[in-house]
Coordinates of C-alpha atoms in Angstrom, one line a residue:
Chain A
M231 CA 0.0 0.0 0.0
N232 CA 2.7 2.4 1.1
E233 CA 4.8 1.4 -2.0
A234 CA 1.9 2.2 -4.3
L235 CA 1.3 5.6 -2.6
R236 CA 5.0 6.4 -3.1
Y237 CA 4.7 6.0 -6.8
V238 CA 1.4 7.9 -6.8
L239 CA 3.2 10.7 -5.1
L240 CA 6.0 10.8 -7.7
A241 CA 3.6 10.4 -10.6
A242 CA 1.5 13.4 -9.3
L243 CA 4.7 15.4 -8.8
F244 CA 6.0 14.9 -12.4
L245 CA 2.5 15.1 -14.0
F246 CA 2.2 18.5 -12.3
L247 CA 5.6 19.6 -13.8
Y248 CA 4.6 18.2 -17.2
R249 CA 1.4 20.1 -17.2
V250 CA 3.2 23.3 -16.1
V251 CA 5.7 22.9 -18.9
R252 CA 2.7 22.5 -21.3
V253 CA 1.0 25.6 -20.0
V254 CA 4.2 27.6 -20.2
G255 CA 4.7 26.4 -23.8
E256 CA 1.1 27.4 -24.7
D257 CA 1.6 30.8 -23.1
L258 CA 4.8 31.3 -25.2
R259 CA 2.9 30.3 -28.4
A260 CA 0.1 32.7 -27.5
A261 CA 2.6 35.5 -26.9
S262 CA 4.0 34.8 -30.3
R263 CA 0.5 34.8 -31.9
E264 CA -0.1 38.1 -30.1
L265 CA 2.7 39.7 -31.9
D266 CA 1.0 38.8 -35.2
R267 CA -2.3 40.6 -34.2
P268 CA -3.0 44.0 -35.7
W269 CA -1.9 47.0 -33.7
A270 CA -2.9 50.6 -33.5
V271 CA -2.2 53.8 -31.6
L272 CA -4.7 56.1 -29.9
L273 CA -3.1 59.6 -29.9
V274 CA -4.5 62.1 -27.5
E275 CA -5.7 65.3 -29.1
E276 CA -7.4 66.9 -26.1
G277 CA -8.9 65.8 -22.8
P278 CA -8.6 66.5 -19.0
G279 CA -5.7 64.9 -17.3
L280 CA -3.9 63.9 -20.5
S281 CA -1.4 65.8 -22.6
P282 CA -1.9 66.2 -26.4
G283 CA 0.5 63.9 -28.1
E284 CA 0.3 61.2 -25.4
A285 CA -0.1 57.8 -27.1
F286 CA -1.7 54.5 -26.0
A287 CA -0.6 51.4 -27.9
V288 CA -3.4 48.9 -28.6
R289 CA -2.8 45.3 -29.7
G290 CA -5.7 43.0 -30.3
E291 CA -8.2 44.4 -27.8
A292 CA -8.4 47.3 -25.4
L293 CA -10.9 48.7 -22.9
L294 CA -11.3 52.5 -22.7
G295 CA -12.6 54.1 -19.5
R296 CA -12.1 56.2 -16.4
G297 CA -10.9 53.4 -14.1
T298 CA -7.2 52.6 -13.9
G299 CA -8.1 48.9 -14.6
N300 CA -8.7 49.9 -18.2
D301 CA -6.1 49.4 -20.9
V302 CA -6.6 53.1 -21.9
A303 CA -7.2 54.9 -18.6
V304 CA -9.0 58.2 -19.3
P305 CA -8.9 60.5 -16.3
D306 CA -12.0 62.3 -17.5
P307 CA -15.1 62.8 -15.2
E308 CA -17.4 62.6 -18.3
A309 CA -16.1 59.2 -19.3
G310 CA -17.7 56.0 -17.8
P311 CA -15.8 53.5 -15.6
R312 CA -15.8 51.2 -18.7
H313 CA -16.7 53.3 -21.6
A314 CA -15.8 51.6 -24.8
R315 CA -14.0 48.7 -26.3
L316 CA -11.7 48.5 -29.2
V317 CA -11.4 45.0 -30.8
A318 CA -9.3 43.8 -33.7
S319 CA -11.2 41.7 -36.3
G320 CA -9.2 40.6 -39.3
D321 CA -6.9 43.5 -40.3
S322 CA -9.2 46.3 -38.9
F323 CA -10.4 47.5 -35.5
W324 CA -14.0 47.8 -34.4
L325 CA -15.2 50.3 -31.7
E326 CA -18.0 49.3 -29.4
D327 CA -19.8 51.7 -26.9
L328 CA -20.4 49.9 -23.6
G329 CA -23.6 51.8 -22.8
C330 CA -22.3 54.9 -20.9
P331 CA -24.7 57.9 -20.9
G332 CA -22.1 60.2 -22.5
G333 CA -21.8 58.0 -25.6
T334 CA -18.8 57.3 -27.9
Y335 CA -18.3 59.3 -31.0
V336 CA -16.3 58.6 -34.2
N337 CA -15.7 61.6 -36.4
G338 CA -18.6 63.4 -34.6
R339 CA -21.1 60.7 -35.1
R340 CA -22.5 58.8 -32.0
L341 CA -22.0 55.1 -32.1
E342 CA -25.2 53.1 -31.9
A343 CA -23.7 49.7 -32.7
P344 CA -20.1 48.5 -33.0
A345 CA -18.5 50.1 -36.1
P346 CA -15.1 49.8 -37.8
V347 CA -12.6 52.6 -37.2
R348 CA -10.0 53.6 -39.8
H349 CA -6.6 55.2 -39.7
G350 CA -7.0 58.9 -39.1
D351 CA -10.5 58.7 -37.5
R352 CA -11.3 61.0 -34.5
V353 CA -12.6 59.0 -31.5
R354 CA -14.3 60.9 -28.6
V355 CA -14.9 59.3 -25.2
G356 CA -16.5 61.7 -22.7
S357 CA -14.7 65.0 -23.4
T358 CA -11.4 63.2 -24.4
V359 CA -10.6 63.1 -28.1
F360 CA -8.2 60.6 -29.6
R361 CA -6.8 60.3 -33.2
F362 CA -6.9 56.6 -34.2
L363 CA -3.8 55.6 -36.0
Q364 CA -3.4 52.2 -37.7
P365 CA -0.7 52.8 -40.4
R366 CA -1.1 49.2 -41.8
G367 CA -4.9 49.2 -41.6
P368 CA -7.8 50.6 -43.7
R369 CA -7.7 54.4 -44.1
A370 CA -10.4 57.0 -43.3
A371 CA -11.6 59.1 -46.2
G372 CA -9.2 61.9 -47.1
V373 CA -6.3 60.4 -45.1
Chain B
M106 CA -2.2 45.6 -25.8
H107 CA -2.5 43.0 -23.1
P108 CA 0.3 40.5 -23.0
A109 CA -0.9 37.0 -23.7
G110 CA -2.2 35.1 -20.7
T111 CA -2.6 38.1 -18.4
L112 CA -6.4 38.6 -18.7
P113 CA -8.9 36.0 -17.5
T114 CA -9.9 33.9 -20.4
K115 CA -12.2 30.9 -20.8
G116 CA -10.5 27.7 -19.8
V117 CA -7.8 29.1 -17.6
W118 CA -9.8 28.2 -14.5
W119 CA -10.1 24.6 -15.5
R120 CA -6.4 24.5 -16.5
G121 CA -5.5 25.8 -13.0
A122 CA -7.9 23.4 -11.3
E123 CA -6.1 20.4 -12.7
L124 CA -2.8 21.8 -11.4
Y125 CA -4.3 22.4 -7.9
A126 CA -5.7 18.9 -7.9
L127 CA -2.2 17.5 -8.6
A128 CA -0.7 19.7 -5.9
L129 CA -3.4 18.5 -3.5
A130 CA -2.6 14.9 -4.5
V131 CA 1.1 15.4 -3.8
G132 CA 0.3 16.9 -0.4
L133 CA -2.2 14.3 0.7
A134 CA -0.1 11.3 -0.6
G135 CA 3.0 12.7 1.2
A136 CA 1.1 13.4 4.4
A137 CA -0.6 9.9 4.3
L138 CA 2.8 8.2 3.9
V139 CA 4.3 10.2 6.8
H140 CA 1.3 9.2 8.9
A141 CA 1.5 5.6 8.0
N142 CA 5.3 5.4 8.5
K143 CA 5.7 7.6 11.6
H144 CA 2.4 8.2 13.4
P145 CA 0.1 5.3 12.6
Q146 CA -1.5 5.4 16.0
D147 CA -2.5 9.1 15.9
P148 CA -5.7 10.4 14.3
P149 CA -4.8 11.7 10.8
L150 CA -5.5 15.3 11.6
A151 CA -2.4 16.5 9.6
L152 CA -4.1 15.4 6.4
L153 CA -7.0 17.7 7.2
Y154 CA -4.6 20.6 7.8
V155 CA -2.7 19.9 4.6
A156 CA -6.0 19.7 2.6
A157 CA -7.4 22.9 4.2
A158 CA -4.3 24.9 3.3
L159 CA -4.0 23.5 -0.3
L160 CA -7.8 23.9 -1.0
A161 CA -7.4 27.6 0.0
F162 CA -5.2 28.2 -3.1
P163 CA -7.9 27.6 -5.8
A164 CA -10.3 29.6 -3.7
V165 CA -7.9 32.5 -3.7
D166 CA -7.3 32.0 -7.4
R167 CA -11.0 32.3 -8.0
V168 CA -11.3 35.4 -5.9
L169 CA -8.4 37.2 -7.6
Q170 CA -9.1 36.1 -11.2
A171 CA -5.6 37.2 -12.0
G172 CA -5.4 35.2 -15.2
E173 CA -1.9 33.9 -14.3
S174 CA -2.3 30.2 -14.5
V175 CA 1.0 28.9 -13.3
L176 CA 2.4 31.0 -10.4
L177 CA -0.2 30.2 -7.8
P178 CA -0.4 26.5 -8.6
V179 CA 3.4 26.2 -8.4
T180 CA 3.3 28.0 -5.1
A181 CA 0.7 25.5 -4.0
L182 CA 3.0 22.6 -5.0
L183 CA 5.9 24.1 -3.0
V184 CA 3.6 24.6 0.0
A185 CA 2.4 21.0 -0.3
V186 CA 6.1 19.8 -0.2
G187 CA 6.7 22.1 2.8
L188 CA 3.7 20.9 4.8
V189 CA 4.6 17.2 4.2
T190 CA 8.2 17.9 5.3
T191 CA 7.0 19.9 8.3
Y192 CA 4.7 17.0 9.3
R193 CA 7.6 14.7 8.9
L194 CA 10.1 16.7 10.9
Q195 CA 8.1 18.8 13.3
P196 CA 4.6 17.3 13.5
H197 CA 3.6 19.7 16.3
L198 CA 4.1 22.6 13.9
V199 CA 2.0 21.4 10.9
A200 CA -1.2 23.0 12.2
Y201 CA 0.6 26.3 12.7
Q202 CA 2.3 26.2 9.4
A203 CA -1.1 25.5 7.7
A204 CA -2.6 28.5 9.6
W205 CA 0.3 30.7 8.5
V206 CA -0.3 29.6 4.9
C207 CA -4.0 30.5 5.1
G208 CA -3.0 33.8 6.7
G209 CA -0.5 34.4 4.0
L210 CA -3.1 33.7 1.3
A211 CA -5.4 36.3 2.9
L212 CA -2.5 38.7 2.8
S213 CA -1.9 37.9 -0.9
V214 CA -5.5 38.9 -1.6
A215 CA -5.0 42.1 0.3
S216 CA -1.7 42.9 -1.5
F217 CA -3.2 42.1 -4.9
R218 CA -6.1 44.5 -4.3
L219 CA -3.7 47.2 -2.9
A220 CA -1.3 46.8 -5.9
C221 CA -4.2 47.2 -8.4
R222 CA -5.0 50.6 -6.9
P223 CA -3.0 53.8 -7.6
V224 CA -0.7 53.5 -4.6
N225 CA 2.3 55.6 -3.6
P226 CA 4.9 52.9 -2.9
Q227 CA 6.7 55.2 -0.5
R228 CA 3.9 54.6 1.9
L229 CA 5.0 51.0 2.2
V230 CA 8.4 52.0 3.7
T231 CA 7.4 53.8 6.9
P232 CA 5.1 51.1 8.4
L233 CA 7.7 48.4 7.6
A234 CA 10.5 50.4 9.1
A235 CA 8.4 51.1 12.2
L236 CA 7.6 47.4 12.6
L237 CA 11.3 46.4 12.2
V238 CA 12.3 49.0 14.9
T239 CA 9.6 47.8 17.2
V240 CA 10.7 44.1 16.8
S241 CA 14.3 45.2 17.5
L242 CA 13.4 47.3 20.5
F243 CA 10.9 45.0 22.1
P244 CA 12.2 41.5 21.3
W245 CA 10.7 39.9 24.4
G246 CA 7.2 41.1 23.7
W247 CA 7.4 39.8 20.2
A248 CA 8.9 36.6 21.4
W249 CA 6.0 36.1 23.7
V250 CA 3.6 36.7 20.9
G251 CA 5.5 34.4 18.6
R252 CA 6.1 31.6 21.0
G253 CA 2.7 31.7 22.8
L254 CA 0.3 32.2 19.9
V255 CA 1.5 30.7 16.7
I256 CA 5.2 30.1 16.1
R257 CA 6.1 27.9 19.1
T258 CA 9.8 28.2 18.5
P259 CA 12.3 29.4 21.1
A260 CA 12.0 33.1 21.9
E261 CA 15.2 34.3 20.3
A262 CA 14.5 32.3 17.1
A263 CA 11.0 33.8 16.8
V264 CA 12.4 37.3 17.0
V265 CA 15.2 36.6 14.5
D266 CA 12.7 35.0 12.1
V267 CA 10.4 38.0 12.2
A268 CA 13.2 40.6 12.2
S269 CA 15.0 38.9 9.2
E270 CA 11.9 38.7 7.1
L271 CA 11.1 42.3 7.9
A272 CA 14.6 43.4 7.0
K273 CA 14.4 41.7 3.6
L274 CA 11.0 43.2 3.0
L275 CA 12.2 46.6 4.0
A276 CA 15.2 46.4 1.6
L277 CA 12.7 45.4 -1.1
A278 CA 10.2 48.2 -0.3
L279 CA 13.0 50.8 0.0
G280 CA 14.3 49.9 -3.5
V281 CA 10.8 49.9 -5.0
A282 CA 10.1 53.3 -3.4
E283 CA 13.4 55.1 -4.0
L284 CA 15.0 53.7 -7.1
P285 CA 12.9 55.4 -9.7
R286 CA 14.0 58.7 -8.1
E287 CA 17.6 58.3 -9.2
K288 CA 18.7 57.6 -5.7
V289 CA 20.4 54.4 -6.7
R290 CA 23.8 55.1 -5.0
G291 CA 22.2 56.1 -1.7
Y292 CA 19.9 53.1 -1.7
V293 CA 22.7 50.7 -2.5
A294 CA 24.9 52.2 0.2
A295 CA 22.2 52.1 2.9
A296 CA 21.3 48.5 2.1
W297 CA 25.0 47.6 1.9
A298 CA 25.5 49.1 5.4
A299 CA 22.4 47.3 6.8
A300 CA 23.7 44.0 5.4
A301 CA 27.2 44.7 6.8
T302 CA 25.6 45.3 10.2
L303 CA 23.6 42.1 10.1
W304 CA 26.7 40.2 9.0
L305 CA 29.3 41.7 11.4
L306 CA 27.1 42.2 14.5
R307 CA 24.8 39.2 14.3
G308 CA 26.7 36.8 12.1
D309 CA 23.5 36.4 10.0
V310 CA 25.3 35.7 6.8
G311 CA 22.3 34.3 5.0
T312 CA 19.9 37.3 5.4
A313 CA 22.8 39.7 4.6
A314 CA 23.5 37.8 1.4
V315 CA 19.9 37.7 0.3
M316 CA 19.5 41.4 1.0
V317 CA 22.6 42.3 -1.0
W318 CA 21.4 40.1 -3.9
V319 CA 17.9 41.7 -3.9
V320 CA 19.4 45.2 -3.7
L321 CA 21.8 44.6 -6.5
A322 CA 19.1 43.0 -8.7
L323 CA 16.7 45.9 -8.0
A324 CA 19.4 48.5 -8.7
Y325 CA 20.3 46.8 -12.0
C326 CA 16.6 46.6 -13.0
A327 CA 16.2 50.3 -12.2
G328 CA 19.0 51.1 -14.6
A329 CA 22.1 51.4 -12.5
P330 CA 25.3 50.9 -14.5
L331 CA 26.6 47.3 -14.5
R332 CA 30.0 48.5 -13.2
S333 CA 28.3 50.0 -10.1
V334 CA 26.5 46.8 -9.4
V335 CA 29.7 44.8 -9.8
A336 CA 31.5 47.2 -7.5
A337 CA 28.9 46.9 -4.8
A338 CA 29.0 43.1 -5.1
G339 CA 32.8 43.3 -4.9
G340 CA 32.5 45.4 -1.7
F341 CA 30.4 42.7 -0.2
L342 CA 33.0 40.0 -1.0
V343 CA 35.7 42.2 0.6
M344 CA 33.4 42.4 3.7
G345 CA 33.2 38.6 3.6
V346 CA 37.0 38.3 3.7
L347 CA 37.2 40.8 6.6
A348 CA 34.5 38.8 8.4
Y349 CA 36.6 35.7 7.9
F350 CA 39.5 37.2 9.7
T351 CA 37.6 39.0 12.4
I352 CA 34.5 36.9 13.3
P353 CA 35.4 33.4 14.7
Q354 CA 31.9 32.1 13.9
V355 CA 32.2 33.0 10.2
A356 CA 35.7 31.5 9.9
E357 CA 34.6 28.3 11.7
R358 CA 31.6 27.9 9.3
L359 CA 33.8 28.4 6.3
R360 CA 36.3 25.8 7.5
G361 CA 33.4 23.4 8.1
W362 CA 32.4 23.9 4.5
V363 CA 35.8 23.6 2.9
N364 CA 36.5 20.3 4.6
P365 CA 33.6 19.0 6.6
W366 CA 35.2 15.6 7.1
A367 CA 38.1 17.1 9.1
D368 CA 35.8 17.7 12.1
R369 CA 32.8 15.6 11.1
L370 CA 31.4 15.4 14.7
G371 CA 31.9 19.1 15.3
V372 CA 31.6 22.0 12.9
G373 CA 31.3 19.8 9.9
Y374 CA 28.5 17.7 11.4
P375 CA 25.5 19.3 9.7
L376 CA 27.0 19.3 6.3
V377 CA 28.3 15.7 6.6
Q378 CA 24.8 14.5 7.7
S379 CA 23.2 16.5 4.9
L380 CA 25.5 14.8 2.3
F381 CA 24.8 11.3 3.9
A382 CA 21.1 12.0 3.7
M383 CA 21.4 13.0 0.0
A384 CA 23.4 9.9 -0.8
A385 CA 20.9 7.7 1.0
G386 CA 18.0 9.1 -0.9
G387 CA 19.1 7.7 -4.3
L388 CA 16.8 8.2 -7.3
I389 CA 13.4 8.0 -5.8
G390 CA 14.1 8.3 -2.1
A391 CA 13.0 6.2 0.9
G392 CA 9.5 7.7 0.8
P393 CA 8.1 10.4 3.2
G394 CA 8.5 9.2 6.8
A395 CA 10.8 6.3 5.9
G396 CA 14.2 7.9 6.1
Y397 CA 16.2 9.5 8.9
P398 CA 16.4 13.2 8.0
E399 CA 16.0 14.2 11.7
L400 CA 19.7 13.4 12.1
V401 CA 20.5 16.5 10.0
P402 CA 20.5 19.6 12.2
Q403 CA 18.1 22.3 11.1
S404 CA 16.6 19.9 8.5
H405 CA 13.2 21.6 8.9
A406 CA 14.7 25.0 8.0
G407 CA 18.1 25.6 6.3
F408 CA 18.8 22.0 5.4
V409 CA 15.3 21.1 4.3
L410 CA 16.7 20.0 0.9
A411 CA 18.6 17.2 2.6
A412 CA 15.3 16.0 4.1
V413 CA 13.6 16.1 0.7
A414 CA 16.6 14.4 -1.0
E415 CA 16.6 11.5 1.5
E416 CA 12.8 10.8 1.4
W417 CA 11.8 12.0 -2.0
G418 CA 15.0 11.1 -3.8
F419 CA 16.9 12.9 -6.6
S420 CA 13.6 13.1 -8.5
G421 CA 12.0 15.0 -5.7
V422 CA 15.0 17.5 -5.6
V423 CA 14.8 17.9 -9.4
A424 CA 11.0 18.6 -9.1
L425 CA 11.6 21.1 -6.3
V426 CA 14.4 22.9 -8.2
A427 CA 12.3 23.0 -11.4
A428 CA 9.3 24.4 -9.4
Y429 CA 11.5 27.2 -8.1
A430 CA 12.9 27.9 -11.6
V431 CA 9.3 28.1 -13.0
W432 CA 8.2 30.4 -10.1
T433 CA 11.2 32.7 -10.6
G434 CA 10.7 32.8 -14.4
R435 CA 7.0 33.6 -14.1
A436 CA 7.7 36.4 -11.6
V437 CA 10.3 37.9 -14.0
R438 CA 7.7 37.6 -16.8
A439 CA 5.2 39.4 -14.6
A440 CA 7.8 42.1 -14.1
G441 CA 8.3 42.4 -17.8
Q442 CA 4.6 42.8 -18.4
A443 CA 4.0 45.4 -15.6
K444 CA 2.9 48.8 -16.7
V445 CA 3.5 50.5 -13.4
P446 CA 7.2 51.1 -12.6
W447 CA 7.1 50.3 -8.9
L448 CA 5.2 47.1 -9.5
R449 CA 7.8 46.2 -12.2
L450 CA 10.5 46.6 -9.6
L451 CA 8.5 44.8 -6.9
A452 CA 7.9 41.7 -9.1
A453 CA 11.6 41.6 -10.1
G454 CA 12.6 42.0 -6.5
A455 CA 10.2 39.2 -5.4
A456 CA 11.8 37.0 -8.1
A457 CA 15.3 37.8 -6.8
L458 CA 14.2 37.3 -3.2
V459 CA 12.6 33.8 -3.8
G460 CA 15.3 32.7 -6.3
S461 CA 18.2 33.8 -4.2
Q462 CA 16.9 32.1 -1.0
A463 CA 16.1 28.9 -2.8
F464 CA 19.5 28.9 -4.4
L465 CA 21.4 29.7 -1.1
A466 CA 19.5 27.1 0.8
A467 CA 19.8 24.4 -1.8
A468 CA 23.5 25.1 -2.5
G469 CA 24.2 25.3 1.2
A470 CA 22.6 21.8 1.8
A471 CA 24.5 20.3 -1.2
A472 CA 27.9 21.8 0.0
L473 CA 28.2 23.9 -3.2
L474 CA 28.3 27.1 -1.0
P475 CA 28.9 27.6 2.7
P476 CA 25.6 26.7 4.5
T477 CA 23.5 29.5 5.8
D478 CA 20.4 29.7 7.9
V479 CA 18.3 30.9 4.9
A480 CA 14.9 29.2 4.8
M481 CA 13.6 27.7 1.5
P482 CA 10.7 29.9 0.6
F483 CA 7.3 28.2 1.0
V484 CA 8.9 24.9 2.0
S485 CA 10.8 25.5 5.3
A486 CA 8.8 25.3 8.5
R487 CA 9.1 29.0 9.2
G488 CA 5.5 30.3 9.3
V489 CA 6.3 34.0 9.1
S490 CA 8.5 33.4 6.0
A491 CA 5.6 31.5 4.3
A492 CA 3.2 34.3 5.1
V493 CA 5.6 37.1 3.8
H494 CA 6.3 35.3 0.6
L495 CA 2.6 34.5 0.0
A496 CA 1.8 38.2 0.5
L497 CA 4.4 38.9 -2.2
V498 CA 2.7 36.5 -4.6
G499 CA -0.4 38.7 -4.5
A500 CA 1.7 41.7 -5.6
V501 CA 3.4 39.7 -8.4
L502 CA 0.0 38.5 -9.7
A503 CA -1.2 42.1 -9.7
A504 CA 1.8 43.5 -11.6
P505 CA 0.6 42.7 -15.2
R506 CA -3.0 43.7 -14.3
A507 CA -2.5 47.1 -12.7
R508 CA -2.9 49.9 -15.2
G509 CA -2.5 53.6 -15.0
E510 CA 0.8 55.1 -14.2
L511 CA 0.9 57.8 -11.6
P512 CA 3.6 60.4 -11.3
W513 CA 6.0 59.5 -8.5
G514 CA 5.1 61.2 -5.2
T515 CA 1.4 61.3 -5.8
G516 CA -1.4 58.9 -5.0

């Protein structure tokens, strides 16, 4: 009985390490896939608590909002705690309003449903305005 | 924007649950073997303590939702090995050690939540320094607390345990708070002086070495030039040479390491017993509870690797070393993903702290380096050490999650 338990112990120990190595390997592969995902930059044009020219890099997906838990933390009292979401789909990015009363605007038009954003678009969250830059993505009209 | 694996995603919880189940299997199988081999007549309460402590890990994982699927399960495995070894060597301490682990996990939740807020790291330093001074000024009060309530070790040992953990934490917190302010030289000099005091006045070589290692790693991560780091390390070596010629205790310990067989019943005794224990373990060991690791002095603390080697064998040692390597690697990865500078330093410092202690304890037990009294993080039966390191785990898990950089000096 004890002898069997010894081997169970060693088996569990090494199965644990094997699974950990698998998980670490998966994470490394995921990180390498992450590098292949489309990227963009949100460049601050105006807004309280942010300096014009300040930039937020976005790769894959990002949450925009007032809380520091967001990927793009906007210190703007008019922005919601989780205001909007930017998601990559294929080669382009889509912007989704998360239901805050102030709304999310792209080139002055309020978002009613998720919509694609293009290189050069102006994105407004609360009273903060960003220029969306995706040099390798689809371009806005006139850019 | 988010680095892979740092946000909660579907499937991560189940992946973690499998690892927690395996860590629990290791803990319960080990404790059952110790019970069968050493205490068959006693009620198997230790299994309940081990199970309670290890089941707290997935619960904490679920509460934190940190999205890091390896660090906490590997910590659970190390704690499982530690609880089995504690039950084997100091059975009366296993309930206290399990309680310290649960307390440490509660601290890890608190530190995770704190680190996710916009905190001014300088606020960490003052309470830690005040606590360290209090422990130093009122050792008997603290000893009474430690001995009477939870630690149950001799009074002096309880104070030294608490004070040395506080000193290491203070060195880490000072670095995290001060290094981004271009005060690298002052910080390194202050930490160097503190380590020298510990070494020269108390003969506490292990804590001093760990402090110096953490300080140099932090200074390097904060951008100090390599030559300054090398110069500070060289200064510490010079101090070691001075200590050899001036402190009999240090000279004796070094002689016992260079040739333990010359005085195998005296100063070389712990090392000789440790080497015998390792040789006796062979490939798969005698099994928990079936060896004689109690013959190795301090086998529950500084020489815990000898106990693991004798009863879990070479394979157990390999697993333990691999677990520490993975832990340190994941903490370094968390530091690399951190957006907030002080959390980046804290995660790197935690990696240096755990990695250096594991290395010093393992190398000391295997006679690769002079043995010190440094405890193996999460494994040695030093409750306060387990709680402190588990609290650091919370901050490391928070490092990739916390967003929003605040200017230094605000918050």
